Short mmCIF file of C-alpha atoms and ligand atoms in Angstrom, two decimals:
data_model
loop_
_atom_site.label_atom_id
_atom_site.label_comp_id
_atom_site.label_asym_id
_atom_site.label_seq_id
_atom_site.Cartn_x
_atom_site.Cartn_y
_atom_site.Cartn_z
CA UNK A 27 105.33 103.66 106.33
CA UNK A 28 107.11 103.76 109.60
CA UNK A 29 109.98 100.71 109.74
CA UNK A 30 110.86 99.18 112.70
CA UNK A 31 114.34 96.82 112.60
CA UNK A 32 114.44 93.89 114.90
CA UNK A 33 117.20 91.95 115.72
CA UNK A 34 116.90 88.69 117.52
CA UNK A 35 119.00 87.67 120.46
CA UNK A 36 120.63 84.71 120.51
CA UNK A 37 117.92 82.59 121.66
CA UNK A 38 115.97 83.83 118.67
CA UNK A 39 113.87 86.32 120.74
CA UNK A 40 112.81 89.82 119.38
CA UNK A 41 110.99 92.67 121.05
CA UNK A 42 107.75 93.68 119.32
CA UNK A 43 107.06 97.21 119.03
CA UNK A 44 104.36 98.20 120.95
CA UNK A 45 101.92 99.70 118.82
CA UNK A 46 98.81 101.93 119.91
CA UNK A 47 96.60 99.28 121.65
CA UNK A 48 93.24 101.34 120.41
CA UNK A 49 93.76 100.25 117.18
CA UNK A 50 94.15 96.85 115.94
CA UNK A 51 96.50 95.12 112.90
CA UNK A 52 96.24 93.54 109.98
CA UNK A 53 98.97 91.51 109.60
CA UNK A 54 101.17 89.42 106.72
CA UNK A 55 104.87 88.24 106.46
CA UNK A 56 107.51 86.88 104.62
CA UNK A 57 110.39 87.54 102.25
CA UNK A 58 108.80 89.35 99.60
CA UNK A 59 112.31 88.94 97.82
CA UNK A 60 111.41 91.10 94.41
CA UNK A 61 107.93 92.36 95.72
CA UNK A 62 106.59 90.53 92.61
CA UNK A 63 102.71 90.75 91.59
CA UNK A 64 102.07 87.79 93.94
CA UNK A 65 103.44 89.84 97.03
CA UNK A 66 101.43 92.96 95.28
CA UNK A 67 98.34 91.15 95.80
CA UNK A 68 98.67 89.80 99.30
CA UNK A 69 100.28 93.21 100.59
CA UNK A 70 96.93 95.42 98.67
CA UNK A 71 94.40 92.93 100.36
CA UNK A 72 96.16 93.42 103.75
CA UNK A 73 95.99 97.57 102.93
CA UNK A 74 92.51 96.99 101.67
CA UNK A 75 91.26 94.84 105.29
CA UNK A 76 93.04 97.65 106.92
CA UNK A 77 90.87 100.11 105.64
CA UNK A 78 87.76 98.40 106.09
CA UNK A 79 88.44 97.60 109.82
CA UNK A 80 90.14 100.86 110.96
CA UNK A 81 93.01 99.10 111.34
CA UNK A 82 96.64 99.62 111.03
CA UNK A 83 98.17 97.34 108.01
CA UNK A 84 101.82 95.67 108.77
CA UNK A 85 104.24 93.90 106.75
CA UNK A 86 106.57 91.52 108.67
CA UNK A 87 109.76 91.51 106.39
CA UNK A 88 112.41 88.78 107.12
CA UNK A 89 115.88 90.14 105.94
CA UNK A 90 117.87 87.61 104.49
CA UNK A 91 116.10 84.76 102.88
CA UNK A 92 115.52 81.71 104.73
CA UNK A 93 116.93 79.54 101.59
CA UNK A 94 120.07 81.95 101.82
CA UNK A 95 120.58 81.31 105.58
CA UNK A 96 120.10 77.61 105.53
CA UNK A 97 122.21 76.47 102.78
CA UNK A 98 125.03 78.70 103.90
CA UNK A 99 124.84 76.64 107.47
CA UNK A 100 124.56 73.52 105.66
CA UNK A 101 127.78 74.48 103.53
CA UNK A 102 129.91 76.04 105.85
CA UNK A 103 128.73 74.78 109.55
CA UNK A 104 127.99 78.22 110.77
CA UNK A 105 125.93 81.27 110.19
CA UNK A 106 126.74 83.73 107.57
CA UNK A 107 128.07 87.06 108.85
CA UNK A 108 125.15 89.55 109.20
CA UNK A 109 127.02 91.71 106.35
CA UNK A 110 127.64 88.32 103.97
CA UNK A 111 125.79 89.12 100.11
CA UNK A 112 123.24 87.05 98.67
CA UNK A 113 124.22 86.56 95.54
CA UNK A 114 120.95 85.22 94.75
CA UNK A 115 118.82 87.60 96.24
CA UNK A 116 116.48 89.94 93.89
CA UNK A 117 116.02 93.06 95.88
CA UNK A 118 117.83 94.41 98.71
CA UNK A 119 115.93 95.06 102.25
CA UNK A 120 115.66 98.75 101.19
CA UNK A 121 114.42 98.16 97.26
CA UNK A 122 111.90 95.64 99.17
CA UNK A 123 110.65 98.37 101.64
CA UNK A 124 110.53 101.04 98.64
CA UNK A 125 107.71 98.94 96.78
CA UNK A 126 106.00 97.89 99.87
CA UNK A 127 105.75 101.37 100.84
CA UNK A 128 103.79 102.01 97.75
CA UNK A 129 101.38 99.32 98.07
CA UNK A 130 100.23 101.57 100.97
CA UNK A 131 101.45 99.41 104.29
CA UNK A 132 101.53 101.66 107.48
CA UNK A 133 104.15 99.90 109.14
CA UNK A 134 106.49 97.26 108.13
CA UNK A 135 108.80 95.52 110.43
CA UNK A 136 111.86 94.03 109.38
CA UNK A 137 113.27 91.22 111.20
CA UNK A 138 117.02 89.84 110.76
CA UNK A 139 116.63 86.30 109.77
CA UNK A 140 118.60 84.14 112.28
CA UNK A 141 118.98 80.17 112.71
CA UNK A 142 117.76 80.93 116.09
CA UNK A 143 114.70 83.08 115.23
CA UNK A 144 113.85 80.18 112.66
CA UNK A 145 113.38 77.60 115.65
CA UNK A 146 110.63 79.79 116.89
CA UNK A 147 107.09 77.86 116.12
CA UNK A 148 105.01 79.34 113.94
CA UNK A 149 102.09 79.28 117.06
CA UNK A 150 104.27 81.40 119.27
CA UNK A 151 105.11 83.29 116.32
CA UNK A 152 101.62 84.43 115.68
CA UNK A 153 100.90 84.73 119.69
CA UNK A 154 103.37 87.48 120.04
CA UNK A 155 101.91 89.28 117.16
CA UNK A 156 99.05 89.79 119.49
CA UNK A 157 100.44 90.15 122.68
CA UNK A 158 104.19 89.25 124.46
CA UNK A 159 105.55 88.66 128.06
CA UNK A 160 108.39 90.35 128.95
CA UNK A 161 111.03 90.22 131.48
CA UNK A 162 109.84 91.55 134.88
CA UNK A 163 106.41 91.59 133.89
CA UNK A 164 103.67 89.13 134.81
CA UNK A 165 101.07 90.31 132.43
CA UNK A 166 101.76 89.94 128.68
CA UNK A 167 101.85 93.39 126.89
CA UNK A 168 100.25 94.46 123.67
CA UNK A 169 102.29 94.33 120.86
CA UNK A 170 101.07 94.60 117.61
CA UNK A 171 97.52 93.56 118.45
CA UNK A 172 96.82 91.47 115.13
CA UNK A 173 93.43 90.45 114.78
CA UNK A 174 93.82 89.83 110.84
CA UNK A 175 96.33 87.65 109.11
CA UNK A 176 96.77 88.06 105.39
CA UNK A 177 98.57 84.73 103.72
CA UNK A 178 99.02 83.38 100.64
CA UNK A 179 97.78 80.12 99.72
CA UNK A 180 101.32 78.25 99.86
CA UNK A 181 102.96 80.27 102.70
CA UNK A 182 105.10 78.39 105.33
CA UNK A 183 106.63 79.96 108.11
CA UNK A 184 108.06 79.09 111.51
CA UNK A 185 109.85 76.03 112.77
CA UNK A 186 110.39 73.35 110.41
CA UNK A 187 107.73 75.83 107.88
CA UNK A 188 104.92 74.25 110.54
CA UNK A 189 102.70 77.44 109.70
CA UNK A 190 100.74 77.04 106.45
CA UNK A 191 97.15 77.83 105.62
CA UNK A 192 95.75 74.57 107.22
CA UNK A 193 97.49 74.71 110.59
CA UNK A 194 96.99 78.70 111.29
CA UNK A 195 93.32 78.14 110.09
CA UNK A 196 93.21 75.53 113.06
CA UNK A 197 94.94 77.70 115.38
CA UNK A 198 92.95 80.81 114.41
CA UNK A 199 89.50 78.77 115.42
CA UNK A 200 90.76 77.13 118.28
CA UNK A 201 91.78 80.23 120.14
CA UNK A 202 89.55 82.91 118.30
CA UNK A 203 92.33 85.82 118.85
CA UNK A 204 92.39 86.66 115.26
CA UNK A 205 90.89 85.84 111.64
CA UNK A 206 92.94 84.40 108.56
CA UNK A 207 92.51 85.41 104.98
CA UNK A 208 93.87 83.79 102.21
CA UNK A 209 94.89 85.28 98.74
CA UNK A 210 94.62 82.53 96.07
CA UNK A 211 95.78 85.03 93.37
CA UNK A 212 98.47 83.23 91.96
CA UNK A 213 99.01 84.84 88.44
CA UNK A 214 99.11 83.09 85.18
CA UNK A 215 99.64 79.89 86.62
CA UNK A 216 103.16 77.54 87.17
CA UNK A 217 106.30 76.69 84.69
CA UNK A 218 108.67 73.97 84.96
CA UNK A 219 112.53 75.56 86.12
CA UNK A 220 116.06 73.70 86.33
CA UNK A 221 116.43 72.53 89.60
CA UNK A 222 119.99 70.98 89.52
CA UNK A 223 121.18 67.30 88.55
CA UNK A 224 120.24 64.27 90.32
CA UNK A 225 122.02 61.19 89.23
CA UNK A 226 123.82 63.17 86.18
CA UNK A 227 120.50 63.92 84.97
CA UNK A 228 119.04 67.69 84.89
CA UNK A 229 115.57 67.89 86.84
CA UNK A 230 113.03 70.42 86.68
CA UNK A 231 110.38 71.70 89.55
CA UNK A 232 107.27 73.13 89.20
CA UNK A 233 106.74 76.81 90.06
CA UNK A 234 104.35 79.47 89.90
CA UNK A 235 105.27 82.37 87.29
CA UNK A 236 104.36 84.80 90.00
CA UNK A 237 107.51 83.71 92.05
CA UNK A 238 110.79 84.74 93.06
CA UNK A 239 112.04 81.55 91.63
CA UNK A 240 110.76 82.16 88.58
CA UNK A 241 112.08 85.83 88.23
CA UNK A 242 115.58 84.64 88.81
CA UNK A 243 114.90 81.88 86.31
CA UNK A 244 114.23 84.30 83.61
CA UNK A 245 117.70 86.35 84.68
CA UNK A 246 119.74 82.89 84.40
CA UNK A 247 118.30 82.87 80.56
CA UNK A 248 118.76 86.86 79.73
CA UNK A 249 114.96 87.14 79.70
CA UNK A 250 114.54 90.33 81.75
CA UNK A 251 111.55 91.62 80.16
CA UNK A 252 109.86 88.39 81.50
CA UNK A 253 111.17 89.43 84.82
CA UNK A 254 109.78 92.76 84.23
CA UNK A 255 106.33 91.07 83.60
CA UNK A 256 106.33 88.81 86.63
CA UNK A 257 107.63 91.97 88.92
CA UNK A 258 105.62 94.64 87.69
CA UNK A 259 108.40 96.94 87.74
CA UNK A 260 111.99 96.41 85.79
CA UNK A 261 114.43 94.08 87.71
CA UNK A 262 116.92 96.44 89.24
CA UNK A 263 120.84 96.34 90.19
CA UNK A 264 122.31 99.08 92.79
CA UNK A 265 126.06 100.28 92.93
CA UNK A 266 128.34 102.59 92.73
CA UNK A 267 130.72 103.88 89.79
CA UNK A 268 134.27 102.90 89.68
CA UNK A 269 136.89 103.36 87.24
CA UNK A 270 137.03 101.18 84.33
CA UNK A 271 139.79 100.77 81.93
CA UNK A 272 138.57 104.01 80.13
CA UNK A 273 138.53 102.10 76.52
CA UNK A 274 134.73 102.95 76.24
CA UNK A 275 135.44 106.62 75.37
CA UNK A 276 138.04 105.81 72.28
CA UNK A 277 135.13 102.96 71.13
CA UNK A 278 132.76 106.30 71.32
CA UNK A 279 130.68 104.90 74.41
CA UNK A 280 131.88 105.55 77.76
CA UNK A 281 130.38 103.45 80.60
CA UNK A 282 129.53 104.18 84.04
CA UNK A 283 131.18 100.78 85.39
CA UNK A 284 129.62 99.24 88.53
CA UNK A 285 131.90 98.39 91.41
CA UNK A 286 132.12 94.59 92.29
CA UNK A 287 129.70 94.93 95.51
CA UNK A 288 126.60 95.73 93.63
CA UNK A 289 123.69 95.09 95.32
CA UNK A 290 120.91 92.71 93.26
CA UNK A 291 121.05 89.24 91.37
CA UNK A 292 123.20 90.12 87.99
CA UNK A 293 121.20 88.79 84.80
CA UNK A 294 123.19 86.21 82.59
CA UNK A 295 126.33 87.88 80.34
CA UNK A 296 124.50 89.76 77.99
CA UNK A 297 123.51 93.08 76.48
CA UNK A 298 120.81 94.43 77.59
CA UNK A 299 118.12 97.81 77.32
CA UNK A 300 116.91 99.83 80.42
CA UNK A 301 117.52 102.79 82.53
CA UNK A 302 120.40 104.05 84.13
CA UNK A 303 119.49 106.37 87.27
CA UNK A 304 121.89 108.69 89.24
CA UNK A 305 121.42 109.24 92.79
CA UNK A 306 124.48 111.44 93.22
CA UNK A 307 127.95 111.26 94.96
CA UNK A 308 127.53 108.16 97.40
CA UNK A 309 129.67 110.02 100.19
CA UNK A 310 126.77 112.79 100.11
CA UNK A 311 123.99 110.18 100.90
CA UNK A 312 123.15 108.91 104.32
CA UNK A 313 123.64 105.34 104.98
CA UNK A 314 120.20 103.48 105.04
CA UNK A 315 118.63 102.53 108.40
CA UNK A 316 119.17 99.02 107.50
CA UNK A 317 122.86 99.12 107.34
CA UNK A 318 123.03 100.62 110.71
CA UNK A 319 120.29 97.87 111.73
CA UNK A 320 122.77 94.99 110.96
CA UNK A 321 125.10 96.38 113.54
CA UNK A 322 122.38 96.58 116.51
CA UNK A 323 122.64 94.80 120.05
CA UNK A 324 121.43 91.34 119.43
CA UNK A 325 117.51 91.44 121.24
CA UNK A 326 116.86 95.10 120.34
CA UNK A 327 114.68 97.17 118.35
CA UNK A 328 115.70 99.99 116.39
CA UNK A 329 112.99 102.52 116.73
CA UNK A 330 110.58 103.16 113.74
CA UNK A 331 110.65 106.71 112.10
CA UNK A 332 109.40 107.83 108.99
CA UNK A 333 111.80 106.94 106.43
CA UNK A 334 112.62 107.56 103.15
CA UNK A 335 113.99 104.02 102.07
CA UNK A 336 115.33 105.59 98.96
CA UNK A 337 117.31 108.57 97.84
CA UNK A 338 115.75 111.04 95.44
CA UNK A 339 116.68 110.30 91.68
CA UNK A 340 118.53 113.02 90.75
CA UNK A 341 118.59 111.73 86.78
CA UNK A 342 117.26 108.52 84.64
CA UNK A 343 118.70 108.05 81.23
CA UNK A 344 117.57 104.99 78.77
CA UNK A 345 120.67 103.02 78.91
CA UNK A 346 122.61 100.28 77.08
CA UNK A 347 123.73 97.74 79.03
CA UNK A 348 126.56 95.27 79.24
CA UNK A 349 127.07 92.39 81.60
CA UNK A 350 130.26 89.85 80.85
CA UNK A 351 133.82 89.49 80.60
CA UNK A 352 134.46 91.87 77.51
CA UNK A 353 135.84 88.86 75.74
CA UNK A 354 136.60 91.49 73.04
CA UNK A 355 139.62 92.34 75.16
CA UNK A 356 141.03 88.66 76.83
CA UNK A 357 140.93 87.59 80.00
CA UNK A 358 138.58 89.95 81.83
CA UNK A 359 136.35 90.17 85.42
CA UNK A 360 132.77 89.64 84.90
CA UNK A 361 131.68 93.56 85.00
CA UNK A 362 128.05 95.33 84.51
CA UNK A 363 129.03 98.53 82.20
CA UNK A 364 125.99 101.16 81.49
CA UNK A 365 126.06 103.85 78.42
CA UNK A 366 123.38 106.25 79.19
CA UNK A 367 122.53 106.84 75.53
CA UNK A 368 121.12 110.42 75.56
CA UNK A 369 124.00 111.63 77.61
CA UNK A 370 127.33 110.32 76.48
CA UNK A 371 130.60 111.74 78.68
CA UNK A 372 128.91 112.00 81.93
CA UNK A 373 131.33 112.14 84.96
CA UNK A 374 129.41 109.77 87.39
CA UNK A 375 132.33 108.42 89.50
CA UNK A 376 131.93 107.80 92.88
CA UNK A 377 127.96 108.20 92.50
CA UNK A 378 125.13 105.93 93.69
CA UNK A 379 123.57 104.36 90.58
CA UNK A 380 120.71 101.74 89.69
CA UNK A 381 120.40 100.07 86.43
CA UNK A 382 116.92 99.05 85.74
CA UNK A 383 116.69 96.33 83.00
CA UNK A 384 114.00 96.36 80.16
CA UNK A 385 114.93 94.00 77.51
CA UNK A 386 117.61 92.03 75.65
CA UNK A 387 119.56 93.48 72.85
CA UNK A 388 122.43 90.71 72.15
CA UNK A 389 124.70 88.36 72.98
CA UNK A 390 128.41 89.13 74.91
CA UNK A 391 130.38 88.49 71.77
CA UNK A 392 134.21 87.88 70.93
CA UNK A 393 134.45 90.53 68.18
CA UNK A 394 137.09 90.19 65.25
CA UNK A 395 138.15 94.33 65.21
CA UNK A 396 137.58 97.06 67.47
CA UNK A 397 135.61 98.60 64.45
CA UNK A 398 133.28 95.25 64.50
CA UNK A 399 132.22 95.62 67.94
CA UNK A 400 131.55 99.74 67.39
CA UNK A 401 129.01 98.45 65.12
CA UNK A 402 127.60 96.31 67.31
CA UNK A 403 127.31 98.26 70.27
CA UNK A 404 125.78 101.11 67.99
CA UNK A 405 122.92 98.78 66.83
CA UNK A 406 122.44 97.78 70.35
CA UNK A 407 122.06 101.33 71.28
CA UNK A 408 119.77 102.24 68.72
CA UNK A 409 117.85 99.04 69.76
CA UNK A 410 117.57 100.55 73.48
CA UNK A 411 116.33 103.30 72.23
CA UNK A 412 113.58 101.87 70.53
CA UNK A 413 112.70 99.21 73.29
CA UNK A 414 112.66 101.55 76.00
CA UNK A 415 110.84 104.52 74.22
CA UNK A 416 107.71 103.87 75.77
CA UNK A 417 109.27 103.80 79.58
CA UNK A 418 107.18 101.42 81.70
CA UNK A 419 104.01 101.28 83.77
CA UNK A 420 104.53 100.63 87.81
CA UNK A 421 101.94 98.08 88.62
CA UNK A 422 101.63 99.05 92.14
CA UNK A 423 101.08 102.84 92.11
CA UNK A 424 100.01 102.61 87.95
CA UNK A 425 102.74 105.84 87.81
CA UNK A 426 104.33 105.55 84.03
CA UNK A 427 107.79 106.66 84.37
CA UNK A 428 109.49 107.55 80.98
CA UNK A 429 113.43 107.01 80.57
CA UNK A 430 114.62 110.70 79.67
CA UNK A 431 116.68 112.51 81.60
CA UNK A 432 115.39 114.16 84.54
CA UNK A 433 117.29 117.41 85.90
CA UNK A 434 120.63 116.45 85.76
CA UNK A 435 122.95 119.25 87.84
CA UNK A 436 126.13 117.17 87.39
CA UNK A 437 129.05 117.92 84.98
CA UNK A 438 128.75 116.62 81.66
CA UNK A 439 132.33 115.96 80.05
CA UNK A 440 132.23 117.14 76.39
CA UNK A 441 134.90 115.45 74.19
CA UNK A 442 137.53 117.79 73.36
C1 LIG B 18 125.42 98.19 74.51
C2 LIG B 18 127.23 97.55 74.83
C3 LIG B 18 127.41 96.64 74.51
C4 LIG B 18 128.83 95.68 74.46
N1 LIG B 18 128.82 94.53 73.51
C5 LIG B 18 130.10 93.80 74.07
C6 LIG B 18 130.57 92.69 73.48
O1 LIG B 18 129.67 92.03 72.61
N2 LIG B 18 132.08 92.04 73.28
C7 LIG B 18 132.62 92.92 74.27
O2 LIG B 18 133.70 92.47 74.48
N3 LIG B 18 132.59 94.10 74.91
C8 LIG B 18 131.17 94.52 74.51
N4 LIG B 18 130.83 95.85 75.51
C9 LIG B 18 131.95 96.21 76.67
C10 LIG B 18 132.62 97.27 75.87
O3 LIG B 18 134.23 96.16 75.48
C11 LIG B 18 133.06 98.23 77.15
O4 LIG B 18 132.58 98.79 77.31
C12 LIG B 18 134.69 98.46 76.71
O5 LIG B 18 135.50 98.02 76.56
C13 LIG B 18 135.04 99.71 77.57
O6 LIG B 18 135.53 99.23 78.62
P1 LIG B 18 136.20 100.06 80.13
O7 LIG B 18 134.79 101.08 80.47
O8 LIG B 18 136.79 99.15 81.12
O9 LIG B 18 136.95 100.94 79.63
C14 LIG B 18 129.62 96.26 75.23
C15 LIG B 18 129.36 97.57 76.04
C16 LIG B 18 128.34 98.18 75.75
C17 LIG B 18 127.82 99.55 76.36
N1 LIG B 19 102.04 84.19 93.23
C1 LIG B 19 101.25 84.35 94.35
N2 LIG B 19 100.04 84.41 94.93
C2 LIG B 19 99.44 84.60 95.92
N3 LIG B 19 100.12 84.95 97.04
C3 LIG B 19 101.56 84.69 96.76
C4 LIG B 19 101.95 84.55 95.55
N4 LIG B 19 103.42 84.34 95.72
C5 LIG B 19 103.89 84.82 97.43
N5 LIG B 19 102.64 84.68 97.81
C6 LIG B 19 102.55 85.25 99.27
O1 LIG B 19 103.19 86.23 99.55
C7 LIG B 19 103.48 85.97 100.89
C8 LIG B 19 105.10 86.00 101.18
O2 LIG B 19 105.67 85.51 100.33
P1 LIG B 19 107.48 84.80 100.48
O3 LIG B 19 108.21 86.02 100.10
O4 LIG B 19 107.65 84.42 101.99
O5 LIG B 19 107.84 83.79 99.65
P2 LIG B 19 106.85 82.87 98.91
O6 LIG B 19 105.64 82.50 98.45
O7 LIG B 19 108.05 81.65 98.78
O8 LIG B 19 107.13 83.58 97.67
P3 LIG B 19 108.31 83.13 96.53
O9 LIG B 19 108.21 82.03 95.89
O10 LIG B 19 107.75 84.13 95.13
O11 LIG B 19 109.64 83.55 96.97
C9 LIG B 19 103.14 84.76 101.33
O12 LIG B 19 102.22 84.43 102.33
C10 LIG B 19 103.24 83.79 99.90
O13 LIG B 19 102.35 82.82 100.16
#
């Protein structure tokens, strides 16, 4: 998959890549947070249509959730800095691109979502996907050559969320420049999720089961296996390993402690089963293109290259995962710690790692004694092995992923 990164200028304008004018594009657009099964249905339809029309398949991905941008502005009065983390984001742009690439999409165009960009009307935006007028040129120049647009039934985009299935259909019929195809595959239906408090009373809202809101709700309730069911892959958190308090070895369960700048939404405090993936020393890995794109000149396009959006996995282990404040040991910051079940005594300091959440094994408790805690953790480790035994199957590729050690060349520290 080729990836282009677009940085809007102060007026919100972007320069679209000029793609080969002899080939038309089937396009979809959205945030794709989590790339859940609903998103997958839309993306797969784009790939299918592109194949049948000899077109290219294009996904326009908004980076920064619009919800994050607008709530930040409402709270702080200004736009967040480009590097400001979004604590409610399920997956980083690199994680999303990895899954989008798996669906078979040819080109992803990542647009850094700014307030000025959000003010472009849906009709002007869609027009730009066909051709664009540029400075010093009278004739509009060919951009993506969009001939087909694929949207989910309740898609909304453009200024004041004016672009929806009805308004886009009208536009399509009036100008006959592109066709609209609507994917109405919402999955297993709807659920109610908490939506804050009004007049002192908790209120709920109805959302699709296949939605990022439902995934966030599952994670907040420790239901990581439910999140996996909606996503079609385990929910993941990425980070680098730092030193903890070196207590784990004494307990018999040394853990890889994630640095506080981890990426991905952390599930509620609790103990989970899953997988720990090692990508090797962080300083040996190239910075992802998405990081460089954050400091790009406004109004620029970072040329697309065929990039690997994820470093290669060095090893993968079944994991017992602890999220919380370790109350047994008094006041403590909230931490994410992972014990690699098959290989205790690993040296992962400074490594780039990922943890994938499979299921729940217990609560974070204040144990009476260290022996009690060790006993509890031992049981949770056994449960993790049982729960992760079957691995998991990627809903996009159909690949079966087994949670056992791949080929780890790093040092294994044995107890002396
Ligand atoms: C599977 C697992 C379950 C855990 N459960 C608890 C718990 O219920 N209560 C608690 O205080 N700490 C719990 N911990 C965290 C340990 O207290 C922590 O790993 C240990 O203190 C080592 O910390 P350190 O890495 O900072 O040295 C758990 C750790 C693991 C790996
Ligand atoms: N369950 C679903 N069924 C069909 N289409 C979906 C489903 N979920 C999302 N889509 C479509 O995927 C595209 C990208 O969606 P986007 O990520 O921008 O936001 P969304 O629709 O609000 O998704 P979510 O609520 O899960 O965040 C849109 O066209 C949207 O309508």
